[in-house]
mmCIF file of C-alpha atoms in Angstrom:
data_model
loop_
_atom_site.group_PDB
_atom_site.id
_atom_site.type_symbol
_atom_site.label_atom_id
_atom_site.label_comp_id
_atom_site.label_asym_id
_atom_site.label_seq_id
_atom_site.Cartn_x
_atom_site.Cartn_y
_atom_site.Cartn_z
ATOM 1 C CA MET A 244 -205.719 -46.025 -29.377
ATOM 2 C CA THR A 245 -202.153 -45.214 -28.550
ATOM 3 C CA GLN A 246 -201.288 -45.149 -24.873
ATOM 4 C CA HIS A 247 -198.621 -42.729 -23.661
ATOM 5 C CA VAL A 248 -196.240 -44.480 -21.321
ATOM 6 C CA ARG A 249 -194.561 -42.297 -18.737
ATOM 7 C CA PRO A 250 -190.819 -42.710 -18.586
ATOM 8 C CA PRO A 251 -189.458 -43.917 -15.265
ATOM 9 C CA ILE A 252 -188.360 -41.200 -12.866
ATOM 10 C CA ARG A 253 -184.700 -41.484 -12.083
ATOM 11 C CA SER A 254 -183.766 -40.956 -8.485
ATOM 12 C CA GLU A 255 -181.535 -37.984 -7.748
ATOM 13 C CA TYR A 256 -178.486 -38.055 -5.586
ATOM 14 C CA ASP A 257 -175.495 -35.849 -4.751
ATOM 15 C CA LEU A 258 -172.003 -37.157 -5.297
ATOM 16 C CA VAL A 259 -169.471 -35.507 -3.037
ATOM 17 C CA LEU A 260 -166.035 -35.488 -4.602
ATOM 18 C CA ALA A 261 -162.905 -35.685 -2.559
ATOM 19 C CA PRO A 262 -160.701 -32.563 -2.704
ATOM 20 C CA PHE A 263 -157.976 -32.636 -5.330
ATOM 21 C CA VAL A 264 -154.646 -32.560 -3.488
ATOM 22 C CA GLU A 265 -152.295 -34.400 -5.842
ATOM 23 C CA ALA A 266 -150.989 -31.139 -7.366
ATOM 24 C CA PRO A 267 -151.369 -27.404 -6.676
ATOM 25 C CA VAL A 268 -154.486 -26.048 -8.361
ATOM 26 C CA GLU A 269 -152.993 -22.582 -8.909
ATOM 27 C CA ARG A 270 -149.402 -22.201 -10.038
ATOM 28 C CA ARG A 271 -147.622 -19.068 -8.855
ATOM 29 C CA LEU A 272 -146.029 -17.093 -11.665
ATOM 30 C CA PRO A 273 -142.280 -16.470 -11.553
ATOM 31 C CA LEU A 274 -141.164 -13.247 -9.906
ATOM 32 C CA SER A 275 -139.848 -11.814 -13.159
ATOM 33 C CA THR A 276 -143.233 -12.356 -14.850
ATOM 34 C CA ARG A 277 -145.149 -10.805 -11.968
ATOM 35 C CA VAL A 278 -142.842 -7.780 -11.958
ATOM 36 C CA TRP A 279 -143.092 -7.325 -15.739
ATOM 37 C CA GLN A 280 -146.893 -7.362 -15.537
ATOM 38 C CA GLN A 281 -146.816 -4.040 -13.671
ATOM 39 C CA GLY A 282 -147.757 -1.394 -16.237
ATOM 40 C CA TRP A 283 -146.237 1.486 -14.270
ATOM 41 C CA LEU A 284 -142.884 -0.325 -14.219
ATOM 42 C CA ARG A 285 -142.832 -0.901 -17.983
ATOM 43 C CA LYS A 286 -143.772 2.711 -18.693
ATOM 44 C CA GLY A 287 -141.239 3.957 -16.171
ATOM 45 C CA LEU A 288 -138.548 1.884 -17.863
ATOM 46 C CA ILE A 289 -139.394 3.504 -21.203
ATOM 47 C CA LEU A 290 -139.049 6.960 -19.621
ATOM 48 C CA VAL A 291 -135.697 6.036 -18.074
ATOM 49 C CA VAL A 292 -134.380 4.816 -21.430
ATOM 50 C CA LEU A 293 -135.520 8.035 -23.120
ATOM 51 C CA ALA A 294 -133.880 10.146 -20.397
ATOM 52 C CA LEU A 295 -130.587 8.250 -20.745
ATOM 53 C CA ALA A 296 -130.690 8.638 -24.529
ATOM 54 C CA TRP A 297 -131.354 12.373 -24.096
ATOM 55 C CA GLU A 298 -128.412 12.762 -21.722
ATOM 56 C CA ALA A 299 -126.098 10.764 -23.999
ATOM 57 C CA LEU A 300 -127.073 12.826 -27.049
ATOM 58 C CA ALA A 301 -126.587 16.090 -25.145
ATOM 59 C CA ARG A 302 -123.112 15.056 -23.996
ATOM 60 C CA TRP A 303 -122.184 13.998 -27.503
ATOM 61 C CA GLN A 304 -123.496 17.312 -28.864
ATOM 62 C CA ASP A 305 -121.633 19.200 -26.114
ATOM 63 C CA ASN A 306 -123.525 22.458 -26.659
ATOM 64 C CA ASP A 307 -125.882 23.521 -23.861
ATOM 65 C CA LEU A 308 -127.266 26.345 -25.989
ATOM 66 C CA LEU A 309 -128.639 23.877 -28.545
ATOM 67 C CA LEU A 310 -129.424 20.867 -26.354
ATOM 68 C CA PRO A 311 -128.990 20.955 -22.577
ATOM 69 C CA GLY A 312 -128.649 17.628 -20.810
ATOM 70 C CA PHE A 313 -131.410 15.908 -18.918
ATOM 71 C CA GLY A 314 -129.742 16.735 -15.614
ATOM 72 C CA ALA A 315 -129.480 20.443 -16.489
ATOM 73 C CA THR A 316 -133.130 20.460 -17.557
ATOM 74 C CA LEU A 317 -134.198 18.858 -14.270
ATOM 75 C CA SER A 318 -132.176 21.481 -12.398
ATOM 76 C CA ALA A 319 -133.920 24.303 -14.311
ATOM 77 C CA LEU A 320 -137.287 22.624 -13.697
ATOM 78 C CA ALA A 321 -136.617 22.382 -9.970
ATOM 79 C CA GLU A 322 -135.521 26.020 -9.912
ATOM 80 C CA GLY A 323 -138.679 27.133 -11.726
ATOM 81 C CA LEU A 324 -140.913 25.104 -9.444
ATOM 82 C CA GLY A 325 -139.079 26.302 -6.347
ATOM 83 C CA SER A 326 -139.452 29.952 -7.294
ATOM 84 C CA GLY A 327 -143.140 29.424 -8.025
ATOM 85 C CA GLU A 328 -142.924 30.855 -11.539
ATOM 86 C CA LEU A 329 -143.569 27.550 -13.303
ATOM 87 C CA LEU A 330 -146.402 26.694 -10.935
ATOM 88 C CA GLU A 331 -148.082 30.016 -11.648
ATOM 89 C CA ARG A 332 -147.650 29.583 -15.403
ATOM 90 C CA ALA A 333 -149.077 26.058 -15.182
ATOM 91 C CA ARG A 334 -152.027 27.318 -13.117
ATOM 92 C CA ILE A 335 -152.864 29.939 -15.752
ATOM 93 C CA SER A 336 -152.680 27.386 -18.571
ATOM 94 C CA LEU A 337 -154.743 24.745 -16.771
ATOM 95 C CA THR A 338 -157.412 27.258 -15.749
ATOM 96 C CA VAL A 339 -157.923 28.412 -19.336
ATOM 97 C CA LEU A 340 -157.741 24.800 -20.541
ATOM 98 C CA ALA A 341 -160.444 23.667 -18.099
ATOM 99 C CA GLU A 342 -162.812 26.428 -19.246
ATOM 100 C CA GLY A 343 -162.294 25.747 -22.947
ATOM 101 C CA TYR A 344 -162.420 21.968 -22.510
ATOM 102 C CA ALA A 345 -165.643 22.124 -20.502
ATOM 103 C CA GLY A 346 -167.245 24.390 -23.117
ATOM 104 C CA GLY A 347 -166.238 22.036 -25.923
ATOM 105 C CA VAL A 348 -167.598 18.983 -24.055
ATOM 106 C CA VAL A 349 -170.962 20.650 -23.374
ATOM 107 C CA LEU A 350 -171.381 21.779 -26.991
ATOM 108 C CA ALA A 351 -170.305 18.383 -28.332
ATOM 109 C CA PHE A 352 -172.880 16.522 -26.249
ATOM 110 C CA ALA A 353 -175.591 19.025 -27.159
ATOM 111 C CA LEU A 354 -174.807 18.621 -30.865
ATOM 112 C CA THR A 355 -174.703 14.816 -30.745
ATOM 113 C CA THR A 356 -177.902 14.658 -28.670
ATOM 114 C CA LEU A 357 -179.619 16.695 -31.387
ATOM 115 C CA ALA A 358 -178.068 14.443 -34.039
ATOM 116 C CA VAL A 359 -179.444 11.216 -32.547
ATOM 117 C CA SER A 360 -182.855 12.791 -32.023
ATOM 118 C CA THR A 361 -183.638 14.383 -35.390
ATOM 119 C CA GLN A 362 -182.665 14.099 -39.044
ATOM 120 C CA PHE A 363 -181.929 17.811 -39.085
ATOM 121 C CA GLY A 364 -179.467 17.303 -36.220
ATOM 122 C CA ARG A 365 -177.661 14.566 -38.156
ATOM 123 C CA ASP A 366 -177.416 16.757 -41.233
ATOM 124 C CA LEU A 367 -176.193 19.657 -39.106
ATOM 125 C CA LEU A 368 -173.519 17.552 -37.391
ATOM 126 C CA SER A 369 -172.212 16.005 -40.598
ATOM 127 C CA THR A 370 -172.091 19.374 -42.369
ATOM 128 C CA LEU A 371 -170.389 21.257 -39.532
ATOM 129 C CA THR A 372 -167.807 18.545 -38.885
ATOM 130 C CA ALA A 373 -166.970 18.344 -42.581
ATOM 131 C CA MET A 374 -166.468 22.116 -42.611
ATOM 132 C CA PHE A 375 -164.639 22.776 -39.356
ATOM 133 C CA ASN A 376 -162.951 19.551 -38.248
ATOM 134 C CA PRO A 377 -160.143 19.846 -40.865
ATOM 135 C CA LEU A 378 -159.607 23.501 -39.887
ATOM 136 C CA PRO A 379 -156.680 23.834 -37.431
ATOM 137 C CA ALA A 380 -157.741 25.539 -34.221
ATOM 138 C CA ILE A 381 -154.603 27.684 -34.125
ATOM 139 C CA ALA A 382 -155.566 29.144 -37.538
ATOM 140 C CA LEU A 383 -158.574 30.780 -35.849
ATOM 141 C CA LEU A 384 -156.432 32.618 -33.297
ATOM 142 C CA PRO A 385 -156.046 35.835 -35.389
ATOM 143 C CA LEU A 386 -159.828 36.048 -35.736
ATOM 144 C CA ALA A 387 -160.283 35.227 -32.059
ATOM 145 C CA LEU A 388 -157.918 38.045 -31.079
ATOM 146 C CA LEU A 389 -159.876 40.386 -33.342
ATOM 147 C CA TRP A 390 -163.260 39.336 -31.933
ATOM 148 C CA PHE A 391 -162.443 38.775 -28.244
ATOM 149 C CA GLY A 392 -159.336 40.894 -27.729
ATOM 150 C CA LEU A 393 -156.233 40.110 -25.709
ATOM 151 C CA GLY A 394 -157.993 38.203 -22.965
ATOM 152 C CA SER A 395 -158.599 34.592 -22.080
ATOM 153 C CA GLY A 396 -161.719 34.611 -24.282
ATOM 154 C CA SER A 397 -159.562 34.244 -27.392
ATOM 155 C CA LEU A 398 -157.843 31.169 -26.012
ATOM 156 C CA ILE A 399 -161.112 29.646 -24.833
ATOM 157 C CA PHE A 400 -162.601 30.137 -28.310
ATOM 158 C CA VAL A 401 -159.822 28.175 -30.047
ATOM 159 C CA LEU A 402 -159.894 25.501 -27.324
ATOM 160 C CA VAL A 403 -163.622 24.950 -27.799
ATOM 161 C CA HIS A 404 -162.992 24.532 -31.519
ATOM 162 C CA ALA A 405 -160.178 22.032 -30.830
ATOM 163 C CA VAL A 406 -162.337 19.887 -28.514
ATOM 164 C CA LEU A 407 -165.780 20.134 -30.099
ATOM 165 C CA TRP A 408 -165.416 18.362 -33.440
ATOM 166 C CA PRO A 409 -163.343 15.258 -32.577
ATOM 167 C CA LEU A 410 -165.442 14.646 -29.464
ATOM 168 C CA ALA A 411 -168.702 15.088 -31.377
ATOM 169 C CA LEU A 412 -167.574 12.679 -34.101
ATOM 170 C CA ASN A 413 -166.459 10.008 -31.618
ATOM 171 C CA THR A 414 -169.583 10.382 -29.514
ATOM 172 C CA PHE A 415 -171.906 10.147 -32.506
ATOM 173 C CA ALA A 416 -170.017 7.101 -33.813
ATOM 174 C CA GLY A 417 -170.407 5.491 -30.383
ATOM 175 C CA PHE A 418 -174.129 6.272 -30.361
ATOM 176 C CA GLN A 419 -174.506 4.755 -33.827
ATOM 177 C CA GLY A 420 -172.821 1.562 -32.619
ATOM 178 C CA VAL A 421 -175.236 0.958 -29.711
ATOM 179 C CA PRO A 422 -176.990 -2.427 -30.270
ATOM 180 C CA GLU A 423 -180.612 -2.287 -31.318
ATOM 181 C CA THR A 424 -181.631 -4.494 -28.391
ATOM 182 C CA LEU A 425 -180.503 -1.814 -25.946
ATOM 183 C CA ARG A 426 -182.344 0.835 -27.934
ATOM 184 C CA MET A 427 -185.548 -1.204 -27.852
ATOM 185 C CA ALA A 428 -185.132 -1.803 -24.121
ATOM 186 C CA GLY A 429 -184.920 1.946 -23.558
ATOM 187 C CA ARG A 430 -188.020 2.573 -25.658
ATOM 188 C CA ASN A 431 -189.922 -0.174 -23.823
ATOM 189 C CA TYR A 432 -189.208 1.611 -20.569
ATOM 190 C CA GLY A 433 -190.612 4.782 -22.071
ATOM 191 C CA LEU A 434 -187.318 6.670 -22.211
ATOM 192 C CA THR A 435 -187.163 9.560 -24.654
ATOM 193 C CA GLY A 436 -185.051 12.653 -25.249
ATOM 194 C CA LEU A 437 -182.351 13.408 -22.706
ATOM 195 C CA SER A 438 -183.306 10.518 -20.410
ATOM 196 C CA TYR A 439 -182.906 8.082 -23.321
ATOM 197 C CA VAL A 440 -179.495 9.533 -24.216
ATOM 198 C CA TRP A 441 -178.292 9.663 -20.585
ATOM 199 C CA GLN A 442 -179.470 6.221 -19.455
ATOM 200 C CA ILE A 443 -179.088 4.149 -22.628
ATOM 201 C CA LEU A 444 -176.811 5.708 -25.244
ATOM 202 C CA ILE A 445 -174.080 7.234 -23.086
ATOM 203 C CA PRO A 446 -173.351 4.106 -20.951
ATOM 204 C CA ALA A 447 -173.385 1.861 -24.040
ATOM 205 C CA ALA A 448 -171.173 4.225 -26.075
ATOM 206 C CA LEU A 449 -168.834 5.141 -23.219
ATOM 207 C CA PRO A 450 -165.675 3.522 -24.721
ATOM 208 C CA ALA A 451 -166.030 5.671 -27.850
ATOM 209 C CA ILE A 452 -166.887 8.740 -25.758
ATOM 210 C CA LEU A 453 -163.839 8.187 -23.572
ATOM 211 C CA SER A 454 -161.671 7.903 -26.664
ATOM 212 C CA GLY A 455 -163.113 11.205 -27.922
ATOM 213 C CA LEU A 456 -162.441 12.849 -24.563
ATOM 214 C CA LYS A 457 -158.799 11.762 -24.752
ATOM 215 C CA ILE A 458 -158.412 13.026 -28.314
ATOM 216 C CA GLY A 459 -160.118 16.311 -27.396
ATOM 217 C CA TRP A 460 -157.826 16.730 -24.398
ATOM 218 C CA ALA A 461 -154.703 16.148 -26.507
ATOM 219 C CA PHE A 462 -155.879 18.581 -29.187
ATOM 220 C CA ALA A 463 -156.785 21.200 -26.587
ATOM 221 C CA TRP A 464 -153.513 20.922 -24.662
ATOM 222 C CA ARG A 465 -151.249 21.299 -27.670
ATOM 223 C CA THR A 466 -153.464 24.021 -29.146
ATOM 224 C CA LEU A 467 -153.258 25.977 -25.890
ATOM 225 C CA ILE A 468 -149.475 25.822 -25.731
ATOM 226 C CA ALA A 469 -149.177 26.875 -29.386
ATOM 227 C CA ALA A 470 -151.733 29.672 -28.930
ATOM 228 C CA GLU A 471 -149.962 30.978 -25.827
ATOM 229 C CA LEU A 472 -146.767 31.377 -27.843
ATOM 230 C CA VAL A 473 -148.612 33.904 -30.016
ATOM 231 C CA PHE A 474 -150.984 35.219 -27.385
ATOM 232 C CA GLY A 475 -148.212 35.697 -24.843
ATOM 233 C CA ALA A 476 -146.035 37.524 -27.356
ATOM 234 C CA ALA A 477 -148.922 39.870 -28.089
ATOM 235 C CA SER A 478 -150.095 40.583 -24.554
ATOM 236 C CA GLY A 479 -146.983 40.065 -22.452
ATOM 237 C CA GLN A 480 -148.625 37.454 -20.259
ATOM 238 C CA GLY A 481 -149.679 33.847 -20.459
ATOM 239 C CA GLY A 482 -149.037 30.354 -19.213
ATOM 240 C CA LEU A 483 -146.507 27.694 -20.066
ATOM 241 C CA GLY A 484 -146.420 28.615 -23.754
ATOM 242 C CA TRP A 485 -145.458 32.164 -22.890
ATOM 243 C CA TYR A 486 -142.832 30.881 -20.421
ATOM 244 C CA ILE A 487 -141.259 28.794 -23.202
ATOM 245 C CA TYR A 488 -141.363 31.678 -25.692
ATOM 246 C CA GLN A 489 -139.912 34.198 -23.261
ATOM 247 C CA ASN A 490 -136.966 31.998 -22.258
ATOM 248 C CA ARG A 491 -136.329 31.114 -25.869
ATOM 249 C CA ASN A 492 -135.893 34.831 -26.644
ATOM 250 C CA GLU A 493 -133.475 35.168 -23.727
ATOM 251 C CA LEU A 494 -131.562 32.050 -24.841
ATOM 252 C CA TYR A 495 -132.240 30.153 -21.588
ATOM 253 C CA THR A 496 -132.476 26.847 -23.399
ATOM 254 C CA ASP A 497 -132.496 24.793 -20.203
ATOM 255 C CA ARG A 498 -135.615 26.684 -19.060
ATOM 256 C CA VAL A 499 -137.227 26.142 -22.467
ATOM 257 C CA PHE A 500 -136.722 22.407 -22.074
ATOM 258 C CA ALA A 501 -137.918 22.616 -18.459
ATOM 259 C CA GLY A 502 -141.173 24.162 -19.687
ATOM 260 C CA LEU A 503 -141.524 21.471 -22.337
ATOM 261 C CA LEU A 504 -140.817 18.792 -19.735
ATOM 262 C CA LEU A 505 -143.564 20.170 -17.512
ATOM 263 C CA VAL A 506 -145.985 20.165 -20.473
ATOM 264 C CA ILE A 507 -145.140 16.494 -21.056
ATOM 265 C CA ALA A 508 -145.451 15.676 -17.343
ATOM 266 C CA ILE A 509 -148.916 17.245 -17.127
ATOM 267 C CA GLY A 510 -149.990 15.271 -20.203
ATOM 268 C CA LEU A 511 -148.726 12.020 -18.667
ATOM 269 C CA ILE A 512 -150.517 12.716 -15.379
ATOM 270 C CA VAL A 513 -153.829 13.482 -17.069
ATOM 271 C CA GLU A 514 -153.583 10.431 -19.323
ATOM 272 C CA ASN A 515 -152.358 7.885 -16.761
ATOM 273 C CA VAL A 516 -154.141 9.148 -13.650
ATOM 274 C CA VAL A 517 -157.309 11.058 -14.569
ATOM 275 C CA PHE A 518 -158.425 9.164 -17.681
ATOM 276 C CA ALA A 519 -157.047 5.817 -16.495
ATOM 277 C CA THR A 520 -158.961 6.107 -13.215
ATOM 278 C CA PHE A 521 -162.173 7.042 -15.009
ATOM 279 C CA GLU A 522 -161.715 4.130 -17.413
ATOM 280 C CA ARG A 523 -161.020 1.680 -14.582
ATOM 281 C CA LEU A 524 -164.130 2.758 -12.647
ATOM 282 C CA THR A 525 -166.434 2.549 -15.671
ATOM 283 C CA VAL A 526 -165.774 0.622 -18.864
ATOM 284 C CA ARG A 527 -163.197 -1.785 -17.422
ATOM 285 C CA ARG A 528 -165.326 -2.567 -14.385
ATOM 286 C CA TRP A 529 -168.326 -3.116 -16.684
ATOM 287 C CA GLY A 530 -166.316 -5.472 -18.928
ATOM 288 C CA MET A 531 -166.712 -3.276 -22.021
ATOM 289 C CA VAL A 532 -162.995 -3.222 -22.908
ATOM 290 C CA ARG A 533 -160.147 -5.645 -22.438
#
């Protein structure tokens, strides 16, 4: 009969190590490296270079009617902001944009929720996106003016179209990429329907959703400005697009560039403040992106 011999029990002890003081544990980076690591500084440098190139090209062209300098454009921008005209035009554009963007986001999430829940929803999403995603939103403006008249409803209609399809595609792709372990964890907790989508799919697919929100915003913003060029010409009112169109007709090229500069500035603020803050508070804090 084989006897099992217990191995000897080794005594435990703690070994306290002396602190390491022969060399600094953390080496401080050079000042130039620490300064260059600031993202706002690198982006600001790019903007300064572009502004200098703009001013140099304008002086070489020497024709303010075709290309006003950067300084002249800033002067026209300050004049428009000081008079309140540009602020009012921007308010009109952003109000319409917010309504159309919100409508597109709600419809996109409703469509993708249906798509992840039923086979019919998946077929519906794939068919509608194949039909309407390649269709430019601005091409629907004549029909929108016919259906909704010369009001903000026409602009909201084309904005919803611009936001809905890219956001729905990105969101559904993010949902499809959720690991099966997370899906099983949600089912084990008894989550179904909207609670399953809200608590499992959306947090796990948030990087893809955020990317879709950015793409939808860019599509909506440029669609709005383009639509206002037509809409403003038809109704005699509008936002920044109408401001650009009106000053183009009156040959105030510096004001045209001032309107374009404000469009760019609003885009930079939304991208680098609104979306960057949301990304920092969610997916970056959760370690989902680098």
